[in-house]
Amino acid sequence: MAASSTFSLSQALLSRTLTHHRSSSTSHQDRLASPFLKSQFPTRLAIQRRHVVPRSTVRAAAVETLDKTDTTLVEQSVNTIRFLAIDAVEKANSGHPGLPMGCAPMGHILYDEVMRYNPKNPYWFNRDRFVLSAGHGCMLQYALLHLAGYDSVKEEDLKSFRQWGSKTPGHPENFETTGIEVTTGPLGQGIANAVGLALAEKHLAARYNKPDSEIVDHYTYVILGDGCQMEGIANEACSLAGHWGLGKLIAFYDDNHISIDGDTEIAFTESVDTRFEGLGWHVIWVKNGNTGYDEIRAAIKEAKAVKDKPTLIKVTTTIGYGSPNKANSYSVHGSALGAKEVDATRKNLGWPYEPFHVPEDVKKHWSRHVPEGAALEAEWNAKFAEYEKKYKEEATEFKSIITGELPADWDKALPTYTPESPADATRNLSQQCLNALANVLPGLLGGSADLASSNMTLLKMFGDFQKNTPEERNVRFGVREHGMGAICNGIGLHSPGLIPYCATFFVFTDYMRAAMRISALCEAGVIYVMTHDSVGLGEDGPTHQPIEHLASFRAMPNILMLRPADGNETAGAYKVAVVNRKRPSVLALSRQKLPQLPGTSIEGVEKGGYTITDNSSGNKPDVILIGTGSELEIAAKAGDELRKEGKTVRVVSFVSWELFDEQSDAYKESVLPAAVSARVSIEAGSTFGWEKIVGSKGKAIGIDRFGASAPAGKIYKEFGITVEAVIAAAKALC
């Protein structure tokens, strides 16, 4: 959105000749615009900094300037944002006021002058996306949503900041507050999510835009702080953003040099500018982020002119701007100002209003976003209607992606298998499923962390998503597990019908667990394809052999942990994963070949646990043998041997604990009758949690130590993951 029509616009030239950043004198002058602030503590703020400014940040850019009256309105709007944040944190006596106070100018310019959105339909497809990666400063975004007219953040919601049942929790949560695109908490996740959002925009634009109709055209904006810059995930994701040339990704780095422990000088003295240039980003430095409105506008205009690179706008701000005694200190980072300092800040910034007050002229100015947003959406709808007439097939595909409606009978594309089908590793069977689904699910895309040929995740009919081929659907993440997971969260939350998958060895979920936890929390239906799922991978040894991982994901809320045993179960796991768009799925897949077992089915997987063989009657077997994945074969063989000795044996595949828990009590009883306490489970992983399934009188066979380096068969024998072990345990119980 261009600057408001209520503004009187003129063109000017702003020349920025930048020197080395922050000597003791320039730091002080650049950071402070208020004469009162300058007079209050000139020496405390004159902190020495070591910072190298690359030559690329020297710019001359055309900007739009405001006349004095309009500048006054902008300043009043900016202070409204500041004090809504101050007042909410003060009332809650909890929160982070410093970032909203410092970032209010860039927040105002983004939401009031630049971004395109519809407050009354926050899910309009072609809206610009905004991510607050420095999520602790969430009162900035809540204040902006409130001013813009979003129904999700009313005055009473601001007043209930961080309280039970509030729509304004302590960090942005997309499932709680409409208008929040992604859930950001752990620092660095948000910028990685933003990379995923920008990837999705570039991909869909390449696939569906036509020379005469550009239906995909929006930007992704993100604000990140020093903490985000320090986290490794940010570098992983930003490296990929530069490689992919995500020109519609514009990141604002809140360069305030304060973190929880104090001045970042104690641990963070690198040149962020130089690093981002090396990552392939366009870099701009806004020296005065406190009151330099024109400079911020110029930077955005310059960033939009750069089409082949993402842009980092380093905006030098004062954390807690306006607070006479706490600005530019860690004390304003993560706690309320206190009543005395709030009063002093009100006096300092000339703010005579009661808490949570929005001046009428500010309210009137911002009210235009409701009709303007509706007009933007109506204009886009008309454009798409014309597109649909000309490009019917593409429009049908595109609509399925933006609505999330799955094509009719899509699941019929999944392959099925019989016991006569050749034995194969479930990682190979997974590739068959992925390629079958890619033909019928236009929103399926993804890739591996430099292990595609081992994870078997390549879509054979498509090329690689790259800077110059963004229409392709194989995403090469490189060795960046953590960034990969968070980027996929962004892709999944961009549009309901985008179905991202990503892959690595199951043990390396340790490197991406934070992103996977956020997947579960923010209801992003990412499909995690995790191969080499047990000690069965063999000689690579314990560093690569997962032991506790199945148990850990079973403990995580709102995530499906699936361990299929053969082809039918792998197909069933994919059906479950595709259907579940609001919770992620983890598919643990074998490296070793497994037989196609009698009795397995796609439908059984949907129940989580089900019987594959049973020679008992009256729901009273002598013993129940339970297996998952590669060990289901062992349970089945043990069952055959026990039956030869006259036992009645039920063999149960327990693919997903979570799905089984969701079944009716009657169904659970039909599979695991309470009267049968003779139960044996076998799984090549930790026995932690299995007592829930086998009961206190049952036996869980597993591995409760780290693995070993040896051929897989030898490891299984030495650890007792054998048919003989199951038979012995069963006989001891019945």
XYZ file of C-alpha atoms in Angstrom:
734
model
C 0.000 0.000 0.000
C 1.334 3.400 -0.858
C 1.519 6.159 1.684
C -1.896 7.312 2.772
C -3.769 9.671 0.472
C -4.219 11.968 3.453
C -0.507 12.697 3.269
C 0.890 15.497 1.129
C 3.693 13.795 -0.802
C 6.760 15.287 -2.399
C 9.945 13.802 -3.764
C 13.299 14.443 -2.218
C 16.724 12.943 -2.305
C 18.178 11.509 0.850
C 21.924 10.934 0.734
C 23.322 8.691 3.370
C 27.061 8.717 3.652
C 27.831 6.178 6.284
C 30.980 5.945 8.307
C 32.071 3.438 10.878
C 29.182 2.756 13.207
C 29.003 4.325 16.660
C 31.990 6.088 18.015
C 31.275 7.374 21.486
C 29.932 10.600 20.031
C 28.100 9.410 16.897
C 26.444 6.571 18.762
C 24.910 9.032 21.166
C 23.715 11.417 18.471
C 22.333 8.731 16.161
C 20.394 7.018 18.879
C 18.635 9.991 20.404
C 16.293 12.398 18.739
C 14.532 13.809 21.772
C 16.353 16.804 23.313
C 15.007 15.744 26.683
C 16.560 12.317 26.309
C 19.863 13.847 25.262
C 19.964 16.075 28.278
C 19.010 13.387 30.761
C 21.796 10.914 30.240
C 24.338 11.836 27.596
C 27.191 9.827 29.053
C 25.317 6.609 29.859
C 24.150 6.187 26.290
C 27.488 6.963 24.711
C 28.582 3.347 24.582
C 31.561 2.331 22.504
C 30.710 -0.146 19.758
C 32.832 -2.037 17.314
C 30.948 -2.340 14.076
C 32.115 -2.531 10.484
C 29.773 -1.088 7.902
C 30.200 -2.612 4.447
C 30.520 -0.280 1.518
C 27.257 -1.542 0.028
C 25.264 0.276 2.690
C 26.189 3.682 1.282
C 23.069 4.712 -0.597
C 21.295 7.617 -2.215
C 17.586 6.931 -2.376
C 14.486 8.807 -3.434
C 12.015 9.161 -0.564
C 8.583 10.536 0.140
C 8.465 13.277 2.772
C 5.591 14.499 4.887
C 4.653 18.025 5.715
C 4.779 19.159 9.328
C 1.121 18.466 10.125
C 1.264 14.921 8.845
C 4.521 14.287 10.648
C 2.798 15.320 13.864
C 0.047 12.785 13.182
C 2.623 10.081 12.513
C 4.390 10.874 15.766
C 1.109 10.734 17.620
C 0.343 7.379 16.006
C 3.782 6.053 16.902
C 3.377 7.155 20.495
C -0.050 5.510 20.597
C 1.648 2.229 19.719
C 4.292 2.797 22.359
C 1.843 3.539 25.129
C -0.559 0.723 24.279
C 2.433 -1.558 24.782
C 3.584 0.214 27.940
C 0.097 0.149 29.443
C -0.560 -3.519 28.637
C 2.748 -4.652 30.107
C 2.223 -2.447 33.148
C -1.263 -3.809 33.784
C -0.045 -7.389 33.443
C 3.134 -6.619 35.372
C 4.749 -8.921 32.854
C 6.149 -8.559 29.377
C 8.703 -6.776 27.236
C 7.990 -3.070 26.663
C 11.411 -2.118 25.294
C 11.091 -3.513 21.773
C 7.635 -2.048 21.035
C 8.844 1.362 22.240
C 11.875 1.218 19.959
C 10.242 -0.451 16.948
C 7.021 1.583 16.924
C 8.157 3.787 13.976
C 8.902 0.873 11.656
C 5.763 -0.931 12.849
C 3.658 2.128 12.107
C 5.107 2.615 8.631
C 4.648 -1.051 7.744
C 1.059 -1.439 8.917
C -0.159 2.062 8.094
C 1.649 2.934 4.882
C 3.151 -0.118 3.247
C 1.426 -3.418 3.865
C -1.622 -4.662 1.966
C -4.159 -6.535 4.103
C -7.842 -6.745 4.949
C -8.525 -6.490 8.707
C -11.977 -8.026 8.319
C -10.631 -11.011 6.389
C -7.198 -11.711 7.826
C -6.932 -14.814 5.627
C -7.292 -13.054 2.297
C -4.780 -14.897 0.139
C -2.839 -12.042 -1.454
C -2.188 -10.138 1.771
C 1.322 -9.155 2.740
C 2.645 -11.322 5.557
C 4.254 -9.933 8.696
C 6.327 -11.922 11.185
C 7.591 -10.650 14.521
C 10.582 -12.927 14.958
C 11.502 -11.101 18.165
C 8.245 -12.436 19.559
C 8.819 -11.241 23.107
C 7.911 -7.777 21.795
C 4.446 -9.005 20.802
C 2.659 -5.970 22.222
C 3.984 -4.129 19.168
C 1.982 -6.390 16.886
C -1.075 -6.506 19.122
C -1.156 -2.701 19.170
C -0.846 -2.584 15.387
C -3.614 -5.144 14.864
C -5.817 -3.186 17.248
C -5.284 0.108 15.441
C -5.761 -1.496 12.027
C -9.209 -2.774 12.964
C -8.706 -6.495 13.467
C -11.576 -7.945 15.488
C -9.185 -10.293 17.283
C -7.542 -7.525 19.306
C -10.071 -5.254 20.975
C -9.271 -2.878 23.818
C -10.322 -5.516 26.350
C -7.844 -7.931 24.757
C -5.035 -5.446 25.258
C -6.099 -5.078 28.868
C -5.957 -8.861 29.361
C -2.441 -9.207 27.948
C -0.764 -12.411 29.175
C -3.814 -13.500 31.189
C -5.653 -16.824 31.199
C -7.768 -17.271 28.059
C -6.451 -14.067 26.509
C -6.184 -13.497 22.768
C -2.993 -11.596 23.518
C -0.601 -14.182 24.948
C 2.999 -13.495 25.880
C 4.364 -14.407 22.452
C 2.570 -14.300 19.083
C 0.466 -17.408 18.495
C -1.282 -17.861 15.168
C -3.881 -20.254 16.605
C -4.891 -17.804 19.340
C -4.888 -14.416 17.614
C -6.296 -13.939 14.136
C -3.918 -11.748 12.162
C -0.809 -13.453 13.542
C 0.718 -15.457 10.693
C 3.064 -17.757 12.601
C 3.886 -18.676 16.183
C 7.197 -17.210 17.290
C 8.736 -17.932 20.635
C 12.261 -19.322 20.572
C 14.375 -16.649 18.920
C 15.253 -17.235 15.280
C 12.181 -19.347 14.538
C 10.290 -16.354 13.146
C 12.848 -15.294 10.558
C 13.056 -18.920 9.409
C 9.240 -19.045 9.185
C 9.372 -15.863 7.117
C 11.775 -17.538 4.701
C 9.191 -20.292 4.300
C 6.416 -17.767 3.681
C 8.510 -15.990 1.063
C 9.445 -19.291 -0.578
C 5.754 -20.166 -0.859
C 4.992 -16.807 -2.495
C 7.801 -17.185 -5.015
C 6.838 -20.769 -5.790
C 3.140 -20.059 -6.312
C 3.866 -16.937 -8.359
C 6.113 -18.931 -10.669
C 3.506 -21.655 -11.113
C 0.339 -19.640 -11.520
C 1.058 -16.074 -12.620
C 0.540 -15.317 -16.297
C 1.900 -12.447 -18.399
C -1.567 -10.896 -18.401
C -2.575 -11.799 -14.856
C -0.461 -11.583 -11.729
C -2.594 -13.205 -9.043
C 0.246 -13.988 -6.627
C 2.037 -10.802 -5.599
C 2.740 -10.100 -1.952
C 5.662 -9.421 0.354
C 6.860 -10.993 3.568
C 8.079 -8.552 6.205
C 9.815 -9.555 9.412
C 11.264 -7.793 12.430
C 14.105 -9.634 14.162
C 16.406 -8.600 16.955
C 19.900 -9.200 18.219
C 18.808 -12.442 19.865
C 17.476 -13.796 16.571
C 20.748 -12.859 14.914
C 22.713 -14.861 17.470
C 20.684 -18.052 17.094
C 22.102 -20.491 14.556
C 18.729 -21.214 12.970
C 18.587 -17.654 11.637
C 21.818 -18.104 9.748
C 20.665 -21.456 8.334
C 17.428 -19.965 7.031
C 18.911 -16.676 5.824
C 21.639 -18.542 3.946
C 18.917 -20.368 2.027
C 16.932 -17.160 1.465
C 19.969 -15.594 -0.180
C 20.651 -18.704 -2.239
C 17.051 -18.813 -3.437
C 16.952 -15.098 -4.220
C 13.758 -14.393 -2.258
C 13.375 -10.820 -3.433
C 10.032 -10.300 -1.699
C 11.448 -11.005 1.733
C 12.284 -7.798 3.615
C 13.707 -8.141 7.116
C 14.077 -5.303 9.618
C 16.882 -5.893 12.082
C 16.111 -4.028 15.298
C 19.684 -2.969 15.972
C 19.389 -1.843 19.595
C 22.360 -3.755 21.016
C 20.615 -4.779 24.216
C 19.720 -8.294 25.305
C 18.627 -9.774 28.617
C 22.119 -9.877 30.076
C 22.931 -6.312 29.052
C 24.846 -4.753 26.196
C 25.442 -7.255 23.391
C 29.059 -6.103 23.369
C 29.704 -8.836 25.942
C 29.070 -11.618 23.415
C 28.109 -10.284 19.973
C 30.488 -8.001 18.093
C 30.345 -9.398 14.570
C 29.427 -7.286 11.571
C 25.917 -8.465 10.806
C 25.965 -6.315 7.663
C 28.988 -8.098 6.242
C 27.615 -11.515 7.142
C 24.329 -10.868 5.364
C 26.098 -9.557 2.305
C 28.026 -12.818 2.290
C 24.721 -14.700 2.522
C 23.543 -12.999 -0.656
C 21.295 -10.350 0.863
C 20.940 -6.710 -0.060
C 21.811 -4.676 3.046
C 20.653 -1.174 4.030
C 21.350 0.709 7.241
C 18.824 3.142 8.697
C 20.842 5.137 11.220
C 17.944 6.793 13.025
C 15.174 4.302 13.622
C 13.711 6.394 16.430
C 12.412 9.337 14.397
C 13.848 8.810 10.916
C 10.526 8.094 9.244
C 11.672 9.167 5.800
C 14.789 7.074 6.083
C 12.707 3.986 6.924
C 10.427 4.716 3.971
C 13.399 5.145 1.667
C 14.864 1.850 2.803
C 11.608 0.008 2.070
C 11.385 1.605 -1.350
C 14.952 0.606 -2.100
C 14.341 -2.930 -0.843
C 11.343 -3.348 -3.136
C 13.425 -2.242 -6.087
C 15.824 -5.151 -5.507
C 14.059 -8.102 -7.119
C 16.699 -10.828 -7.010
C 17.776 -10.727 -3.368
C 16.139 -10.576 0.030
C 16.866 -7.346 1.893
C 18.055 -6.781 5.433
C 17.286 -3.286 6.707
C 19.357 -2.691 9.793
C 17.407 -0.133 11.802
C 19.346 1.405 14.683
C 16.891 2.033 17.493
C 16.871 2.779 21.200
C 15.243 0.030 23.216
C 12.621 1.599 25.470
C 12.736 4.851 23.500
C 11.162 7.658 25.523
C 11.837 6.242 28.960
C 14.079 8.811 30.705
C 15.788 6.375 33.081
C 15.547 2.971 31.469
C 15.935 3.520 27.715
C 18.922 1.761 26.173
C 19.272 -0.629 29.102
C 18.472 -4.259 29.748
C 16.055 -3.213 32.516
C 13.499 -2.180 29.887
C 13.900 -5.396 27.922
C 11.821 -7.873 29.863
C 9.895 -6.216 32.669
C 7.326 -3.510 33.225
C 8.605 0.045 33.548
C 6.952 0.593 36.906
C 4.406 3.294 37.721
C 6.976 6.000 38.409
C 8.829 5.450 35.139
C 5.572 5.208 33.174
C 4.626 8.661 34.451
C 8.072 9.992 33.590
C 7.804 8.526 30.080
C 4.385 10.101 29.588
C 5.809 13.477 30.534
C 8.881 12.992 28.391
C 6.906 12.132 25.256
C 4.123 14.608 25.971
C 1.427 11.943 26.373
C -1.368 13.276 28.618
C -3.807 10.405 28.102
C -5.099 7.690 30.395
C -3.889 4.102 29.878
C -5.051 2.397 26.659
C -6.385 5.616 25.185
C -6.275 6.024 21.399
C -6.618 9.691 20.370
C -9.506 10.398 18.036
C -7.361 11.680 15.179
C -5.230 8.517 15.331
C -8.329 6.345 15.487
C -9.878 8.154 12.529
C -6.656 7.929 10.520
C -6.295 4.181 11.047
C -9.996 3.484 10.446
C -9.470 3.738 6.699
C -7.750 0.350 6.646
C -11.070 -1.476 6.945
C -12.618 -0.071 3.729
C -9.265 -0.001 1.950
C -8.616 -3.625 2.876
C -12.040 -4.671 1.621
C -11.382 -2.823 -1.639
C -8.012 -4.521 -2.072
C -9.593 -7.934 -1.639
C -12.485 -7.106 -3.965
C -10.021 -5.947 -6.600
C -8.068 -9.172 -6.270
C -11.235 -11.278 -6.413
C -12.209 -9.598 -9.664
C -8.745 -10.230 -11.063
C -8.940 -13.880 -10.095
C -12.399 -14.227 -11.658
C -10.910 -13.097 -14.972
C -7.979 -15.453 -14.474
C -10.373 -18.342 -13.874
C -12.128 -17.697 -17.178
C -8.865 -17.779 -19.118
C -6.955 -20.457 -17.221
C -9.514 -22.907 -15.882
C -7.156 -25.802 -15.112
C -4.603 -23.641 -13.321
C -7.369 -21.853 -11.413
C -8.772 -25.154 -10.155
C -5.349 -26.214 -8.872
C -4.689 -22.828 -7.369
C -8.030 -22.774 -5.545
C -7.293 -26.141 -3.960
C -4.038 -24.706 -2.621
C -5.532 -21.537 -1.163
C -8.606 -23.276 0.294
C -6.994 -26.522 1.433
C -9.691 -28.639 -0.207
C -8.125 -31.933 -1.233
C -8.893 -33.221 -4.760
C -11.584 -35.900 -4.953
C -10.315 -39.458 -4.470
C -6.735 -38.270 -4.030
C -6.004 -41.179 -1.695
C -6.754 -43.665 -4.460
C -3.366 -42.731 -5.883
C -1.615 -44.375 -2.935
C -0.005 -47.705 -3.850
C -1.160 -50.965 -2.239
C 0.773 -54.161 -1.649
C 0.184 -57.889 -1.124
C 2.278 -60.454 0.769
C 3.613 -61.495 -2.627
C 5.024 -58.029 -3.295
C 8.815 -57.904 -2.889
C 10.331 -56.984 0.449
C 11.600 -53.416 0.597
C 12.764 -50.751 3.020
C 9.963 -48.473 4.125
C 12.118 -45.504 3.048
C 11.834 -46.826 -0.536
C 8.121 -47.470 -0.136
C 7.844 -43.906 1.142
C 9.317 -42.607 -2.088
C 6.726 -44.542 -4.055
C 3.997 -42.909 -1.977
C 5.473 -39.418 -2.298
C 5.714 -39.667 -6.059
C 2.206 -41.053 -6.360
C 0.814 -38.228 -4.223
C 2.744 -35.520 -6.081
C 0.668 -36.322 -9.177
C -2.621 -35.633 -7.398
C -1.730 -33.087 -4.685
C -0.624 -29.827 -6.315
C 0.445 -28.384 -2.966
C 2.916 -31.141 -2.072
C 6.532 -29.976 -2.087
C 9.613 -30.502 0.005
C 12.985 -32.081 0.315
C 15.807 -33.274 2.478
C 18.720 -31.946 4.510
C 21.314 -33.080 1.953
C 20.158 -36.705 2.208
C 17.596 -36.980 -0.572
C 19.270 -40.001 -2.147
C 19.297 -41.748 1.227
C 15.945 -40.540 2.571
C 14.461 -41.331 -0.858
C 12.477 -38.105 -1.019
C 12.992 -36.867 -4.573
C 9.886 -36.181 -6.646
C 11.060 -37.726 -9.894
C 8.759 -35.796 -12.206
C 9.923 -32.394 -10.939
C 13.154 -30.446 -10.896
C 14.713 -28.449 -8.074
C 13.302 -25.293 -6.551
C 16.123 -22.829 -7.196
C 16.493 -19.096 -7.673
C 15.728 -19.340 -11.391
C 13.393 -22.366 -11.267
C 11.047 -21.557 -8.384
C 8.145 -23.413 -9.980
C 9.788 -26.782 -9.218
C 8.883 -28.834 -6.150
C 12.077 -30.496 -4.911
C 13.514 -28.242 -2.222
C 17.228 -28.670 -1.506
C 17.768 -27.598 2.101
C 21.413 -28.587 2.430
C 22.739 -29.643 5.834
C 20.382 -27.373 7.762
C 17.935 -29.515 9.741
C 16.779 -26.828 12.168
C 16.251 -24.204 9.493
C 14.562 -26.778 7.272
C 11.912 -27.575 9.871
C 11.099 -23.938 10.572
C 11.009 -23.040 6.873
C 8.519 -25.855 6.330
C 6.377 -24.402 9.123
C 6.261 -21.146 7.160
C 5.343 -22.955 3.945
C 2.596 -24.885 5.681
C 1.117 -21.784 7.271
C 1.208 -19.741 4.062
C -1.752 -21.503 2.460
C -3.985 -24.340 3.710
C -3.335 -26.500 0.639
C 0.438 -26.340 0.719
C 1.698 -29.648 2.126
C 5.398 -29.392 2.955
C 7.535 -32.392 3.784
C 11.131 -32.538 4.923
C 13.531 -35.352 5.603
C 16.663 -36.438 7.420
C 17.815 -39.375 9.540
C 15.503 -39.934 12.507
C 18.316 -39.336 15.003
C 18.868 -35.855 13.574
C 15.459 -34.761 14.792
C 17.620 -33.710 17.736
C 18.853 -30.881 15.504
C 15.363 -29.732 14.538
C 13.307 -30.586 17.606
C 12.582 -26.934 18.435
C 11.103 -26.402 14.972
C 9.125 -29.647 15.235
C 7.736 -28.591 18.588
C 6.629 -25.296 17.066
C 5.020 -27.292 14.202
C 2.909 -29.049 16.792
C 2.179 -25.882 18.755
C 1.253 -23.713 15.769
C -0.787 -26.421 14.018
C 1.379 -26.660 10.916
C 0.794 -29.980 9.170
C 4.381 -30.597 8.097
C 5.227 -34.178 7.127
C 8.544 -35.210 8.669
C 10.027 -38.106 6.697
C 12.552 -39.645 9.094
C 14.553 -42.597 7.766
C 17.165 -44.860 9.370
C 14.767 -45.204 12.262
C 16.573 -47.689 14.533
C 19.739 -49.615 15.303
C 18.879 -51.407 12.066
C 20.902 -48.823 10.188
C 23.924 -50.761 11.393
C 27.541 -49.808 11.019
C 27.220 -46.026 11.357
C 26.946 -46.683 15.060
C 25.314 -45.082 18.087
C 25.768 -41.483 16.917
C 23.326 -42.264 14.112
C 21.062 -44.786 15.868
C 17.930 -43.335 17.491
C 16.980 -44.862 20.845
C 14.809 -42.435 22.826
C 13.342 -40.580 19.858
C 10.094 -42.519 19.422
C 9.267 -42.035 23.098
C 10.099 -38.355 23.001
C 7.751 -37.613 20.121
C 4.996 -39.704 21.657
C 5.328 -37.369 24.641
C 4.927 -34.240 22.498
C 1.368 -32.833 22.242
C -0.404 -32.443 18.885
C 2.029 -34.472 16.799
C 1.513 -37.885 15.199
C 4.347 -40.374 15.585
C 3.908 -43.117 12.963
C 6.161 -46.144 12.500
C 4.880 -48.236 9.581
C 5.926 -51.857 9.095
C 5.507 -52.356 5.345
C 4.076 -50.904 2.147
C 0.413 -50.780 3.106
C 1.227 -49.194 6.428
C 3.526 -46.657 4.775
C 0.704 -45.698 2.417
C -1.627 -45.488 5.407
C 0.805 -43.253 7.252
C 0.881 -40.858 4.289
C -2.903 -40.801 4.116
C -3.033 -39.858 7.796
C -0.320 -37.232 7.343
C -2.028 -35.562 4.393
C -5.434 -35.466 6.064
C -4.031 -33.940 9.251
C -3.394 -30.366 8.170
C -3.423 -28.960 11.714
C -0.899 -31.320 13.277
C 2.422 -32.522 11.966
C 3.272 -36.156 11.342
C 6.568 -37.948 11.869
C 7.108 -41.035 9.736
C 9.880 -43.270 11.090
C 11.120 -45.403 8.193
C 13.561 -48.268 7.906
C 16.810 -48.562 6.011
C 16.619 -52.374 5.954
C 14.256 -54.365 3.773
C 11.019 -55.571 5.333
C 8.465 -58.096 4.045
C 4.938 -57.172 3.033
C 3.003 -58.688 5.931
C -0.394 -60.418 5.776
C -3.129 -58.456 7.503
C -1.675 -54.939 7.276
C -3.821 -52.205 5.749
C -4.182 -48.504 5.097
C -7.405 -48.503 7.095
C -5.716 -50.134 10.060
C -3.138 -47.373 10.249
C -5.913 -44.813 10.565
C -6.912 -46.536 13.818
C -3.379 -46.305 15.192
C -3.343 -49.891 16.479
C -5.088 -52.910 14.951
C -4.963 -56.672 14.777
C -3.099 -58.223 11.842
C -3.403 -61.915 12.822
C -5.416 -63.729 15.511
C -6.391 -67.368 16.065
C -8.341 -66.721 19.260
C -12.088 -66.469 19.824
C -14.280 -64.479 22.157
C -11.713 -61.682 22.362
C -9.669 -63.830 24.775
C -6.264 -64.684 23.277
C -3.708 -66.352 25.512
C -1.228 -63.615 24.691
C -1.086 -60.395 22.695
C 2.125 -59.577 20.811
C 2.555 -55.959 19.845
C 5.095 -54.561 17.413
C 5.854 -51.442 15.410
C 7.793 -50.849 12.229
C 10.545 -53.347 11.476
C 9.772 -55.287 14.657
C 6.208 -56.126 13.634
C 7.710 -58.869 11.459
C 9.424 -60.300 14.558
C 6.161 -60.274 16.505
C 4.348 -61.982 13.621
C 6.980 -64.732 13.374
C 6.877 -65.294 17.126
C 3.095 -65.562 16.916
C 3.364 -68.252 14.261
C 5.746 -70.264 16.445
C 3.573 -69.964 19.538
C 0.496 -71.110 17.638
C 2.352 -74.257 16.629
C 2.591 -74.985 20.346
C -1.172 -74.597 20.793
C -1.329 -71.003 21.992
C -3.963 -68.560 20.858
C -2.098 -65.435 19.818
C -3.167 -62.002 18.654
C -0.551 -59.914 16.831
C -1.180 -56.189 16.918
C 0.468 -53.472 14.828
C 0.769 -50.349 16.918
C 1.673 -47.762 14.267
C 0.581 -44.673 16.189
C -0.152 -44.384 19.892
C -1.854 -41.020 19.342
C -4.336 -42.313 16.785
C -5.144 -45.350 18.941
C -5.815 -43.092 21.922
C -8.412 -41.242 19.849
C -10.475 -44.360 19.155
C -13.574 -45.331 21.095
C -13.298 -47.368 24.263
C -15.136 -50.198 22.508
C -12.579 -50.271 19.708
C -9.647 -50.198 22.124
C -11.189 -53.093 24.020
C -11.555 -55.056 20.786
C -7.822 -54.764 20.162
C -6.405 -54.816 23.689
C -9.012 -56.466 25.946
C -8.551 -55.455 29.553
C -8.911 -59.064 30.705
C -5.783 -60.131 28.814
C -2.748 -59.111 30.830
C -0.305 -61.345 28.969
C 1.111 -58.778 26.576
C 4.539 -58.482 24.977
C 5.736 -55.470 22.996
C 8.834 -55.326 20.843
C 10.405 -52.194 19.424
C 14.032 -51.355 18.620
C 14.051 -48.306 20.845
C 13.509 -47.176 24.413
C 10.950 -49.112 26.442
C 9.943 -45.840 28.132
C 6.160 -45.511 28.033
C 5.371 -49.034 26.901
C 3.932 -49.937 30.294
C 0.925 -47.892 29.258
C 0.284 -50.448 26.511
C 1.461 -53.762 27.978
C 0.357 -53.053 31.557
C 2.173 -53.737 34.774
C 2.126 -57.502 34.182
C 3.307 -57.340 30.577
C 6.793 -57.312 29.097
C 8.340 -54.579 26.933
C 11.302 -55.690 24.818
C 13.458 -52.815 23.607
C 16.773 -51.018 23.933
C 17.501 -48.830 26.921
C 21.117 -47.973 26.139
C 22.864 -46.401 23.190
C 23.461 -48.538 20.124
C 26.608 -50.048 18.632
C 28.554 -50.154 15.388
C 28.052 -53.506 13.672
C 25.930 -55.119 10.952
C 22.227 -54.727 11.705
C 21.568 -58.441 12.172
C 24.335 -58.729 14.749
C 23.068 -55.687 16.665
C 19.506 -57.065 16.803
C 20.784 -60.395 18.115
C 23.062 -58.846 20.744
C 20.326 -56.526 22.002
C 17.734 -59.298 22.139
C 15.416 -57.882 19.511
C 14.598 -61.374 18.299
C 11.818 -63.887 17.758
C 13.289 -66.033 20.503
C 13.091 -63.195 23.013
C 9.422 -62.614 22.234
C 8.579 -66.303 22.550
C 10.385 -66.563 25.873
C 8.592 -63.508 27.252
C 5.201 -64.798 26.066
C 5.713 -68.197 27.660
C 6.680 -66.552 30.920
C 3.380 -64.680 30.930
C 0.915 -67.397 29.883
